[in-house]
Coordinates of C-alpha atoms and ligand atoms in Angstrom, one line a residue:
M1 CA 49.5 6.8 -57.4
D2 CA 52.7 4.7 -57.3
E3 CA 51.9 1.0 -57.0
L4 CA 54.3 0.6 -54.1
I5 CA 52.8 3.5 -52.1
Q6 CA 49.2 2.2 -52.9
R7 CA 50.3 -1.3 -51.4
R8 CA 51.8 0.4 -48.4
F9 CA 48.6 2.4 -47.9
N10 CA 46.6 -0.9 -48.1
N11 CA 48.8 -2.4 -45.6
M12 CA 48.4 0.5 -43.3
F13 CA 44.7 0.5 -43.6
N14 CA 44.5 -3.2 -42.9
S15 CA 46.5 -2.8 -39.8
A16 CA 43.7 -0.6 -38.4
V17 CA 41.2 -2.2 -35.7
E18 CA 38.4 -0.2 -37.2
G19 CA 36.7 -0.8 -40.6
L20 CA 37.3 1.9 -43.2
W21 CA 35.3 2.5 -46.4
M22 CA 34.5 4.8 -49.0
M23 CA 31.1 4.7 -50.9
T24 CA 29.6 6.4 -54.1
P25 CA 26.0 7.9 -53.9
D26 CA 24.8 4.7 -55.8
G27 CA 25.8 2.6 -52.9
Q28 CA 28.9 1.1 -54.6
V29 CA 31.6 0.5 -52.0
S30 CA 34.7 1.6 -53.7
F31 CA 37.1 0.9 -51.0
Y32 CA 37.5 -0.9 -47.8
N33 CA 40.3 -2.3 -45.5
Q34 CA 39.6 -6.0 -45.9
R35 CA 41.1 -7.3 -42.7
F36 CA 38.2 -5.8 -40.5
Y37 CA 35.6 -7.1 -43.0
E38 CA 36.9 -10.6 -43.1
Q39 CA 34.7 -11.6 -40.2
F40 CA 31.6 -10.9 -42.3
D41 CA 30.3 -12.8 -45.3
I42 CA 30.8 -10.3 -48.0
D43 CA 32.8 -10.3 -51.2
C44 CA 35.4 -7.8 -52.4
Q45 CA 33.0 -5.9 -54.8
T46 CA 30.4 -5.3 -52.2
T47 CA 27.5 -2.8 -52.0
L48 CA 25.4 -1.0 -49.4
D49 CA 22.6 -3.5 -50.2
N50 CA 24.9 -6.5 -49.4
W51 CA 25.8 -4.7 -46.2
I52 CA 22.2 -4.2 -45.3
Q53 CA 21.3 -7.8 -45.8
L54 CA 23.8 -8.6 -42.9
I55 CA 22.2 -6.1 -40.6
H56 CA 19.8 -7.6 -38.0
P57 CA 16.2 -7.3 -39.1
E58 CA 15.2 -5.1 -36.2
D59 CA 18.0 -2.5 -37.0
R60 CA 17.7 -2.5 -40.7
K61 CA 15.0 0.1 -41.1
P62 CA 16.5 2.7 -38.6
F63 CA 19.9 2.2 -40.4
S64 CA 18.5 2.6 -43.9
S65 CA 16.6 5.7 -43.3
N66 CA 19.5 7.3 -41.3
V67 CA 21.9 6.7 -44.4
T68 CA 19.2 7.8 -47.0
T69 CA 18.7 11.0 -45.1
H70 CA 22.4 11.6 -44.8
V71 CA 23.2 10.8 -48.6
Q72 CA 20.5 13.3 -49.6
A73 CA 22.0 16.0 -47.5
V74 CA 24.8 17.0 -50.1
G75 CA 27.1 19.4 -49.0
D76 CA 26.4 18.9 -45.3
N77 CA 29.7 17.5 -44.1
S78 CA 28.5 16.5 -40.5
R79 CA 28.9 13.0 -39.3
V80 CA 26.0 10.5 -39.2
I81 CA 26.5 7.9 -36.4
T82 CA 24.4 4.6 -36.3
Q83 CA 24.7 1.8 -34.0
Y84 CA 23.3 -1.7 -35.3
R85 CA 23.8 -5.3 -35.2
V86 CA 25.6 -7.1 -38.1
K87 CA 25.8 -10.8 -38.6
K88 CA 29.3 -12.6 -38.8
K89 CA 30.1 -15.5 -40.9
D90 CA 29.5 -17.8 -37.8
G91 CA 26.0 -16.6 -37.5
N92 CA 26.5 -14.5 -34.4
Y93 CA 25.9 -10.8 -34.3
I94 CA 28.1 -8.1 -33.4
W95 CA 27.3 -4.5 -32.5
I96 CA 28.8 -1.9 -34.9
E97 CA 29.0 1.7 -34.7
G98 CA 29.2 3.3 -38.1
T99 CA 30.0 6.8 -38.8
G100 CA 29.7 8.4 -42.2
I101 CA 30.7 11.7 -43.6
N102 CA 29.6 13.4 -47.0
Q103 CA 32.4 14.5 -49.2
V104 CA 32.6 16.5 -52.4
D105 CA 35.6 16.9 -54.8
D106 CA 36.4 17.4 -58.5
S107 CA 35.4 13.8 -59.2
G108 CA 31.8 14.4 -57.6
E109 CA 30.0 13.3 -54.2
Y110 CA 31.1 10.4 -52.2
M111 CA 31.0 9.3 -48.6
V112 CA 33.7 8.0 -46.3
G113 CA 33.5 6.5 -42.9
N114 CA 34.4 3.8 -40.4
H115 CA 32.9 0.9 -38.6
K116 CA 33.8 0.1 -34.9
D117 CA 33.1 -3.1 -33.0
V118 CA 31.0 -1.7 -29.8
T119 CA 29.8 -5.1 -28.6
E120 CA 31.6 -5.0 -25.3
Q121 CA 30.5 -1.5 -24.8
K122 CA 26.8 -2.5 -25.5
K123 CA 27.0 -5.6 -23.5
L124 CA 28.1 -3.3 -20.5
E125 CA 25.3 -0.8 -21.3
E126 CA 22.8 -3.9 -21.4
S127 CA 24.0 -5.2 -18.1
I128 CA 23.8 -1.6 -16.5
W129 CA 20.2 -1.3 -18.0
Q130 CA 19.4 -4.8 -16.7
L131 CA 20.7 -3.8 -13.2
A132 CA 18.8 -0.5 -13.2
Y133 CA 15.4 -1.7 -14.7
F134 CA 15.0 -5.3 -14.0
D135 CA 14.3 -7.3 -11.1
K136 CA 17.1 -10.1 -10.7
L137 CA 14.8 -12.8 -9.3
T138 CA 12.0 -12.7 -11.7
G139 CA 13.5 -11.1 -14.7
L140 CA 10.5 -8.7 -14.7
P141 CA 11.0 -5.0 -15.3
N142 CA 11.1 -3.0 -12.0
K143 CA 9.3 0.2 -10.6
D144 CA 12.0 2.5 -12.4
K145 CA 11.1 0.8 -15.6
L146 CA 7.4 1.2 -14.8
T147 CA 8.0 4.9 -14.4
L148 CA 9.9 5.1 -17.7
D149 CA 7.2 3.3 -19.6
L150 CA 4.5 5.3 -18.0
S151 CA 6.3 8.6 -19.1
K152 CA 6.3 7.4 -22.7
R153 CA 2.5 6.6 -22.9
T154 CA 0.6 8.4 -25.5
S155 CA -3.0 7.2 -24.6
S156 CA -5.1 6.0 -21.7
V157 CA -3.7 3.2 -19.6
T158 CA -4.9 0.9 -16.9
M159 CA -2.5 0.4 -14.0
V160 CA -3.2 -2.6 -11.9
T161 CA -1.1 -3.1 -8.6
I162 CA -1.1 -6.4 -6.9
H163 CA 0.2 -6.8 -3.2
F164 CA 0.9 -10.2 -1.9
S165 CA 0.5 -10.1 1.9
G166 CA 2.6 -12.4 4.1
I167 CA 5.3 -13.0 1.7
K168 CA 8.0 -11.6 4.1
S169 CA 7.0 -14.1 6.9
Y170 CA 6.6 -16.9 4.3
V171 CA 10.2 -16.4 3.1
S172 CA 11.6 -16.0 6.6
Q173 CA 9.8 -19.4 7.6
Y174 CA 10.8 -21.5 4.5
S175 CA 14.1 -19.6 3.4
E176 CA 14.7 -17.6 0.5
F177 CA 14.8 -20.3 -2.0
I178 CA 11.0 -21.1 -1.5
L179 CA 10.6 -17.7 -3.3
T180 CA 11.5 -19.1 -6.7
D181 CA 8.7 -21.6 -6.6
F182 CA 6.3 -19.1 -5.3
I183 CA 7.2 -16.6 -8.0
A184 CA 6.9 -19.3 -10.7
S185 CA 3.3 -19.8 -9.5
L186 CA 2.7 -16.1 -9.4
L187 CA 3.8 -15.7 -13.0
E188 CA 1.4 -18.3 -14.2
C189 CA -1.4 -16.3 -12.6
F190 CA -0.3 -13.2 -14.4
H191 CA -0.8 -15.0 -17.7
L192 CA -4.4 -14.0 -17.2
F193 CA -3.5 -10.5 -18.4
S194 CA -1.9 -11.7 -21.6
R195 CA -5.3 -11.3 -23.4
Y196 CA -4.4 -7.5 -23.3
E197 CA -1.4 -5.7 -24.6
C198 CA 0.3 -5.4 -21.3
Q199 CA 3.7 -5.5 -19.4
C200 CA 4.1 -7.0 -15.8
Y201 CA 6.4 -5.3 -13.5
R202 CA 7.8 -6.3 -10.0
S203 CA 7.9 -3.2 -8.0
S204 CA 9.1 -4.4 -4.5
L205 CA 9.4 -7.9 -2.7
D206 CA 5.6 -8.3 -2.4
T207 CA 4.1 -5.8 -4.9
F208 CA 3.8 -6.3 -8.8
S209 CA 2.1 -4.0 -11.3
V210 CA 0.5 -4.8 -14.7
L211 CA 0.4 -1.9 -17.1
I212 CA -2.2 -2.4 -19.7
A213 CA -2.1 -0.5 -22.8
E214 CA -5.8 0.5 -22.9
E215 CA -8.8 1.7 -20.9
L216 CA -10.9 -1.0 -19.4
S217 CA -14.4 -0.9 -17.9
D218 CA -15.0 -1.2 -14.3
E219 CA -17.1 -4.3 -15.1
E220 CA -14.2 -6.0 -16.9
L221 CA -11.7 -4.9 -14.3
G222 CA -13.9 -6.4 -11.5
K223 CA -14.1 -9.7 -13.5
L224 CA -10.4 -9.8 -14.1
S225 CA -9.8 -9.1 -10.4
N226 CA -12.0 -11.9 -9.2
E227 CA -10.4 -14.2 -11.7
F228 CA -7.0 -13.4 -10.5
I229 CA -7.7 -13.8 -6.9
H230 CA -9.5 -17.0 -7.5
L231 CA -6.5 -18.2 -9.7
F232 CA -4.2 -17.2 -7.1
K233 CA -5.9 -19.0 -4.3
T234 CA -6.3 -22.1 -6.1
T235 CA -2.7 -22.4 -7.3
T236 CA -0.8 -25.1 -5.8
R237 CA 2.6 -24.4 -4.3
N238 CA 4.8 -27.6 -3.8
N239 CA 2.6 -28.5 -0.8
V240 CA 4.0 -25.5 1.2
S241 CA 0.9 -23.6 2.4
Y242 CA 1.0 -20.1 2.0
F243 CA -1.5 -18.1 4.1
G244 CA -1.3 -14.7 2.5
D245 CA -3.8 -12.9 0.3
A246 CA -3.6 -11.1 -3.0
Y247 CA -4.9 -7.4 -3.0
I248 CA -5.5 -5.4 -6.0
G249 CA -5.8 -1.6 -6.7
I250 CA -6.6 -0.4 -10.0
Y251 CA -6.2 3.1 -11.6
V252 CA -7.5 3.8 -15.0
C253 CA -5.7 6.9 -16.3
R254 CA -7.3 8.8 -19.2
N255 CA -5.3 12.1 -18.5
C256 CA -2.3 12.3 -20.7
S257 CA -0.7 15.3 -18.5
L258 CA -0.4 13.3 -15.3
S259 CA 3.0 12.3 -14.4
S260 CA 4.3 8.7 -13.9
Q261 CA 4.5 9.2 -10.1
E262 CA 0.9 10.4 -10.0
I263 CA -0.4 7.4 -11.8
I264 CA 1.9 5.0 -9.6
N265 CA 0.6 6.8 -6.5
S266 CA -3.1 6.5 -7.4
S267 CA -2.7 2.7 -8.2
Y268 CA -0.6 2.1 -5.1
Q269 CA -2.8 4.0 -2.6
T270 CA -5.9 2.1 -4.0
C271 CA -4.0 -1.2 -3.6
E272 CA -3.1 -0.2 0.1
Y273 CA -6.7 0.8 0.7
A274 CA -7.7 -2.6 -0.6
V275 CA -5.5 -4.3 1.9
E276 CA -6.9 -2.2 4.9
K277 CA -10.7 -1.8 3.9
S278 CA -11.9 -4.0 0.9
K279 CA -13.9 -7.3 1.7
L280 CA -13.5 -8.1 -2.0
N281 CA -9.7 -7.6 -1.9
W282 CA -9.8 -5.4 -5.0
V283 CA -10.7 -1.7 -5.4
I284 CA -11.0 0.6 -8.6
Y285 CA -10.2 4.1 -8.0
N286 CA -13.3 5.4 -9.6
D287 CA -15.5 8.4 -8.9
Q288 CA -17.4 6.6 -6.2
V289 CA -14.4 5.2 -4.4
K290 CA -12.0 8.3 -4.8
P291 CA -13.3 10.2 -1.9
E292 CA -13.0 7.1 0.5
V293 CA -9.5 6.5 -0.7
D294 CA -8.5 10.0 -0.6
K295 CA -9.9 10.4 3.0
Y296 CA -8.0 7.3 3.9
F297 CA -4.7 8.8 2.8
Y298 CA -5.6 12.1 4.2
V299 CA -5.8 10.4 7.6
E300 CA -2.6 8.7 7.2
N301 CA -0.9 11.9 6.2
H302 CA -2.5 14.3 8.5
I303 CA -3.2 12.3 11.8
K304 CA 0.2 13.1 13.4
H305 CA -0.1 16.9 12.8
A306 CA -3.6 16.7 14.0
I307 CA -2.8 14.9 17.4
E308 CA 0.4 17.1 17.9
N309 CA -1.7 20.4 17.4
N310 CA -4.6 19.3 19.6
E311 CA -7.2 19.0 16.7
I312 CA -8.5 15.9 18.4
S313 CA -11.0 16.7 20.8
I314 CA -13.5 14.5 23.2
H315 CA -17.1 14.2 23.0
L316 CA -18.8 12.7 26.0
Q317 CA -21.6 10.2 26.2
P318 CA -23.6 9.6 29.2
I319 CA -23.9 6.3 30.9
V320 CA -26.9 5.9 33.3
D321 CA -28.1 3.7 36.0
A322 CA -30.3 1.0 34.8
K323 CA -32.9 1.3 37.7
S324 CA -32.9 5.0 38.4
G325 CA -31.8 6.5 35.1
Q326 CA -29.4 8.8 36.9
L327 CA -26.3 9.8 35.2
K328 CA -23.4 7.7 36.6
S329 CA -20.6 8.4 34.3
F330 CA -19.6 9.6 30.8
E331 CA -17.6 7.9 28.0
A332 CA -15.0 10.0 26.3
L333 CA -14.8 9.4 22.7
A334 CA -12.2 10.9 20.5
R335 CA -13.3 13.4 17.7
W336 CA -11.6 14.8 14.7
E337 CA -13.2 17.5 12.8
T338 CA -11.4 18.3 9.6
E339 CA -11.9 21.1 7.0
Q340 CA -11.5 19.0 4.0
F341 CA -13.5 15.8 5.0
G342 CA -15.8 17.1 7.8
F343 CA -16.1 14.6 10.8
I344 CA -13.7 11.6 10.6
P345 CA -15.1 8.8 13.0
P346 CA -12.5 7.2 15.4
D347 CA -12.9 3.8 13.7
E348 CA -11.1 5.4 10.8
F349 CA -8.3 7.1 12.6
I350 CA -7.6 5.2 15.6
P351 CA -6.4 2.1 13.7
V352 CA -4.1 4.4 11.6
A353 CA -2.7 6.1 14.7
E354 CA -2.1 2.6 16.1
A355 CA -0.2 1.5 12.8
L356 CA 1.8 4.8 12.9
G357 CA 2.9 4.5 16.5
L358 CA 0.9 7.5 17.5
I359 CA -1.7 5.9 19.6
S360 CA 0.2 6.5 22.9
L361 CA 0.4 10.4 22.3
L362 CA -3.3 10.4 21.2
G363 CA -4.3 8.1 24.2
K364 CA -2.6 10.5 26.7
K365 CA -4.2 13.5 25.2
V366 CA -7.6 12.0 25.4
F367 CA -7.0 10.8 28.9
S368 CA -5.7 14.1 30.0
K369 CA -8.8 15.9 28.7
S370 CA -11.1 13.4 30.1
A371 CA -9.6 13.9 33.6
E372 CA -9.8 17.6 33.3
F373 CA -13.5 17.3 32.2
I374 CA -14.4 15.0 35.2
V375 CA -12.7 17.0 37.7
Q376 CA -14.5 20.1 36.5
Y377 CA -17.8 18.3 36.3
N378 CA -17.8 17.0 39.7
Q379 CA -16.8 20.4 41.1
T380 CA -19.7 22.0 39.2
W381 CA -22.3 19.6 40.4
N382 CA -20.7 18.7 43.6
C383 CA -20.8 14.9 42.9
N384 CA -18.5 12.1 42.3
L385 CA -19.0 10.7 38.7
K386 CA -16.7 8.8 36.7
V387 CA -15.4 9.2 33.1
H388 CA -14.6 6.2 30.8
V389 CA -11.5 6.5 28.6
N390 CA -10.9 4.0 25.8
I391 CA -7.2 2.5 25.9
S392 CA -5.8 0.6 23.0
A393 CA -3.8 -2.8 23.9
L394 CA -0.8 -1.2 22.1
Q395 CA -0.5 1.5 24.9
L396 CA -0.2 -1.2 27.5
L397 CA 2.8 -2.6 25.7
K398 CA 4.7 0.3 27.0
E399 CA 6.2 -0.5 30.4
T400 CA 5.9 3.1 31.7
F401 CA 2.1 3.5 30.6
P402 CA 0.6 2.9 34.2
D403 CA 3.0 5.4 35.6
K404 CA 2.3 8.1 33.0
L405 CA -1.5 7.8 33.5
L406 CA -0.9 8.1 37.3
A407 CA 1.2 11.4 36.7
I408 CA -1.5 12.9 34.4
T409 CA -4.2 12.0 37.0
R410 CA -2.3 13.8 39.7
E411 CA -1.4 16.7 37.5
K412 CA -5.2 17.1 36.9
N413 CA -6.0 16.7 40.5
A414 CA -8.2 13.8 39.5
K415 CA -8.9 10.6 41.4
P416 CA -7.9 7.1 39.7
E417 CA -11.3 5.7 40.9
N418 CA -12.9 8.3 38.7
L419 CA -11.1 7.2 35.6
V420 CA -12.5 3.9 34.2
L421 CA -10.2 2.4 31.4
E422 CA -12.1 0.7 28.7
L423 CA -10.2 -2.0 27.1
T424 CA -11.3 -4.4 24.2
E425 CA -10.8 -8.0 23.9
S426 CA -7.5 -7.5 22.0
V427 CA -5.7 -7.1 25.3
L428 CA -6.3 -10.9 25.7
I429 CA -4.7 -11.9 22.6
D430 CA -1.6 -13.9 23.0
N431 CA -1.4 -13.6 26.8
N432 CA 1.2 -11.0 26.6
Q433 CA 2.9 -10.8 29.8
Q434 CA 3.6 -7.0 29.6
V435 CA -0.2 -6.4 28.9
L436 CA -1.4 -8.6 31.7
E437 CA 1.3 -7.1 34.2
G438 CA 0.1 -3.5 33.0
L439 CA -3.4 -4.4 33.7
N440 CA -2.8 -5.5 37.2
E441 CA -0.7 -2.6 37.9
L442 CA -3.4 0.0 36.7
N443 CA -5.8 -2.0 38.9
T444 CA -3.6 -1.7 41.9
M445 CA -3.2 2.1 41.3
G446 CA -7.0 2.2 41.7
F447 CA -8.1 2.6 38.0
P448 CA -11.3 0.6 37.5
L449 CA -10.9 -1.6 34.4
A450 CA -13.8 -2.1 31.9
M451 CA -14.0 -4.9 29.3
D452 CA -15.5 -3.0 26.2
D453 CA -17.4 -4.5 23.3
F454 CA -17.8 -7.8 24.9
G455 CA -19.6 -10.3 22.7
S456 CA -18.1 -9.0 19.4
G457 CA -14.9 -11.1 19.5
Y458 CA -14.2 -14.6 20.4
S459 CA -12.5 -14.5 23.8
S460 CA -13.3 -17.1 26.5
I461 CA -15.3 -15.7 29.2
T462 CA -13.1 -17.5 31.8
S463 CA -10.0 -15.6 30.8
I464 CA -11.8 -12.3 31.5
F465 CA -12.9 -13.3 34.9
K466 CA -9.3 -14.2 35.8
L467 CA -8.3 -10.6 35.0
P468 CA -9.0 -7.6 37.4
F469 CA -12.0 -6.2 35.4
K470 CA -14.7 -4.3 37.3
L471 CA -16.9 -3.8 34.5
L472 CA -18.3 -5.7 31.4
K473 CA -19.6 -3.6 28.5
V474 CA -22.0 -5.6 26.4
D475 CA -21.5 -4.9 22.7
R476 CA -24.3 -3.3 20.8
E477 CA -24.5 -6.1 18.2
L478 CA -25.0 -8.8 20.8
A479 CA -27.7 -6.5 22.7
N480 CA -29.5 -6.3 19.4
Q481 CA -29.1 -9.9 18.6
S482 CA -30.6 -10.8 21.9
L483 CA -33.9 -9.2 20.9
I484 CA -34.5 -11.3 18.0
E485 CA -32.7 -14.7 19.1
S486 CA -33.5 -16.5 22.3
E487 CA -30.3 -18.0 22.4
A488 CA -28.4 -14.6 22.5
F489 CA -30.9 -13.6 25.1
E490 CA -30.1 -16.7 27.2
Y491 CA -26.3 -15.9 26.8
L492 CA -27.0 -12.3 28.2
Q493 CA -28.8 -13.7 31.1
F494 CA -25.9 -16.1 31.8
L495 CA -23.4 -13.3 31.6
S496 CA -25.3 -11.1 33.8
T497 CA -25.6 -13.9 36.5
L498 CA -21.8 -14.4 36.1
C499 CA -21.2 -10.7 36.7
E500 CA -23.3 -10.7 39.6
N501 CA -21.5 -13.6 41.2
K502 CA -18.0 -12.1 40.2
K503 CA -19.1 -8.6 41.6
M504 CA -18.7 -7.1 38.2
E505 CA -21.0 -4.5 36.8
M506 CA -22.6 -5.0 33.4
T507 CA -23.4 -2.1 31.0
I508 CA -25.3 -2.6 27.9
E509 CA -24.1 -0.5 24.9
G510 CA -26.1 0.7 22.1
I511 CA -29.5 1.3 23.6
E512 CA -31.5 2.7 21.1
T513 CA -35.1 1.9 21.8
Q514 CA -37.5 1.8 24.7
E515 CA -38.1 -1.8 23.7
M516 CA -34.5 -2.6 24.5
V517 CA -34.8 -1.2 28.0
E518 CA -37.9 -3.0 28.6
A519 CA -36.3 -6.4 27.4
F520 CA -33.5 -5.9 29.7
V521 CA -35.5 -5.2 32.8
R522 CA -35.3 -9.0 33.5
L523 CA -31.6 -9.0 33.5
N524 CA -29.4 -7.7 36.2
V525 CA -28.0 -4.9 34.1
C526 CA -26.2 -2.0 36.1
S527 CA -26.3 0.8 33.4
Y528 CA -27.0 1.7 29.9
Q529 CA -25.5 3.6 27.1
G530 CA -26.9 4.5 23.9
Y531 CA -28.6 7.1 21.7
L532 CA -32.0 6.6 23.3
I533 CA -30.3 8.2 26.5
A534 CA -27.9 10.7 24.6
K535 CA -25.7 10.8 21.6
P536 CA -22.0 11.8 22.5
M537 CA -21.8 15.6 23.0
P538 CA -19.2 18.4 23.2
V539 CA -17.5 19.1 26.5
D540 CA -19.5 22.4 27.0
Q541 CA -22.8 20.6 26.5
A542 CA -21.8 17.7 28.8
M543 CA -20.7 20.0 31.5
M544 CA -24.3 21.4 31.4
T545 CA -26.0 17.8 31.7
D546 CA -27.7 17.5 35.0
R547 CA -27.0 14.2 36.7
L548 CA -30.3 13.8 38.0
N549 CA -32.6 15.0 35.3
N550 CA -33.0 12.2 32.7
P551 CA -36.2 12.5 30.7
I552 CA -36.0 8.8 29.4
F553 CA -36.4 7.2 32.9
N554 CA -38.6 9.8 34.5
Ligands
C2E1 P1 -16.7 2.2 21.8 O1 -15.7 2.4 22.9 O2 -17.5 0.9 21.9 O3 -17.6 3.4 21.9 C1 -19.1 3.3 21.7 C2 -19.3 3.7 20.2 O4 -20.8 3.4 19.9 C3 -19.1 5.2 19.9 O5 -18.8 5.2 18.5 C4 -20.5 5.8 20.2 O6 -20.8 7.0 19.5 C5 -21.3 4.5 19.7 N1 -22.6 4.5 20.2 C6 -23.0 4.9 21.3 N2 -24.3 4.6 21.5 C7 -24.9 4.1 20.3 C8 -26.2 3.7 19.8 O7 -27.0 3.7 20.6 N3 -26.1 3.3 18.5 C9 -25.2 3.1 17.8 N4 -25.3 2.8 16.5 N5 -23.9 3.6 18.3 C10 -23.8 4.1 19.5 P2 -17.5 6.1 18.1 O8 -17.5 7.3 18.9 O9 -17.6 6.3 16.7 O10 -16.3 5.2 18.5 C11 -16.1 4.0 17.9 C12 -14.9 3.3 18.7 O11 -13.7 4.0 18.6 C13 -15.1 3.1 20.1 O12 -16.1 2.1 20.4 C14 -13.8 2.9 20.7 O13 -13.4 1.6 20.4 C15 -12.8 3.7 19.6 N6 -12.5 5.0 20.1 C16 -13.1 6.2 20.4 N7 -12.3 6.9 21.2 C17 -11.1 6.4 21.3 C18 -10.0 6.8 21.9 O14 -9.9 7.9 22.5 N8 -8.9 5.9 22.2 C19 -9.1 4.7 21.6 N9 -8.1 3.6 21.8 N10 -10.2 4.1 20.9 C20 -11.2 5.1 20.9
MG2 MG1 -15.6 2.2 24.7
MG3 MG1 -18.0 -0.3 23.2

């Protein structure tokens, strides 16, 4: 080629913002536009090997194998595109996107291509990646990254979910910046997991996960959980007291076909179960625990449907006069019979109904069924017995609650005096004005109020006597305790005297033996309730119970 034209061609190539090159199959670079390559430490007679020396060690291997494969594919003139980092003269790396195409002509094989600086594009991708997959505050990967990482697993993994209770109120009490210190102390605790190949994630404000790349035994996980909880409790936090707790839910996944979401759900639900149910603060989703956790979530997912579709029925337990043994009243107890889990006790679904805001609806239905029952019972036997209905403190928080009860009572042709409302000590917590007003209103309407499970909590006796309660139901635990501990018995004696003076009836719950009845003869007890007399029974059976005929007391 004419020398002038060659110089002009060179000038033209040098003005390009990209790098242009030509290479023979033995790796000799026979041409490149110098201007672009001046930023790198290479001489003018460079080779592929020199170039590879400038590539970031992490990117070298994929780059080399890409180029080798392509060079070997003679005759294939498709493009090979590789992105990698290359070191500049100043020691910094820039991202390069290299494109190579195989060529063949009379002179033989060779490869041509270009190099493009894609650093800005990479930075943008990186910041989008950071935003999408990392938590800003801790720098830890987030739940989406956890989902992604789980989807790439090739063997068994152990997923540990840790929930820290009370963080929300801790932050609102001390402002957001306290969180930085708190998180720093948390991250120290997470070092405990560094003995395994693992990654820690922040899934939400107060929930973290640790993904361990192996299957750990229940024994080891138990030890690890105890150690973590101990470390968390003993870690100091700049003298600012934190009253929350750490709860751990663990799922060991051995099944490679499970989706990320299924694994996350199992671990999360186990953690939630630990928050609600575990005394140890940690639970492993193993064969023993699985049915319990599954049942817990069955309740959470199905209770609404069950209430709305009248799947919750009532059973009735007789309450008898302590002296004559005659039937005085029944206590209505909510019952839920399921196909999948059989009978689910109220202690397991009432708190869930409360937490989900469904207790008012459930309460109304139970109350309505109870009113219907007692009207029919009294008509059948031509008598005037009462039915006791349990009321949650949360129901009283609704201003309209007393009016609603009265409306149902009238609709069922019942009388308020026959509908005893049983409340637990939780109604006294915080001296809530709305609750106290509700109690007075119900009393004025004529509903007798009973204090249920007395002795199981810590409320002061005086506050109870200031409220319009007509009945005191002594808790089963206290009744049992009084048989073995003289102090407990004296306390019962004191309570019965107090009730007598204040014209309140005293009922003892959980009467299971004749021995109990005999022990309580000395007290001024009005009525008894318990398995010795009768267990809670379905409506039909209760309807047939003769109020005068009680074998225990005959
Ligand atoms: P509770 O109101 O104190 O009801 C008495 C509980 O003791 C019932 O349990 C009853 O079956 C049980 N029981 C009765 N006699 C004996 C006995 O001799 N020995 C033993 N071991 N237990 C006895 P249940 O039906 O499981 O109800 C548990 C709790 O669930 C109730 O305690 C009550 O607080 C709550 N509950 C039940 N139904 C309702 C409802 O409709 N609404 C609300 N808010 N709570 C309810
Ligand atoms: Mg009760
Ligand atoms: Mg009770």
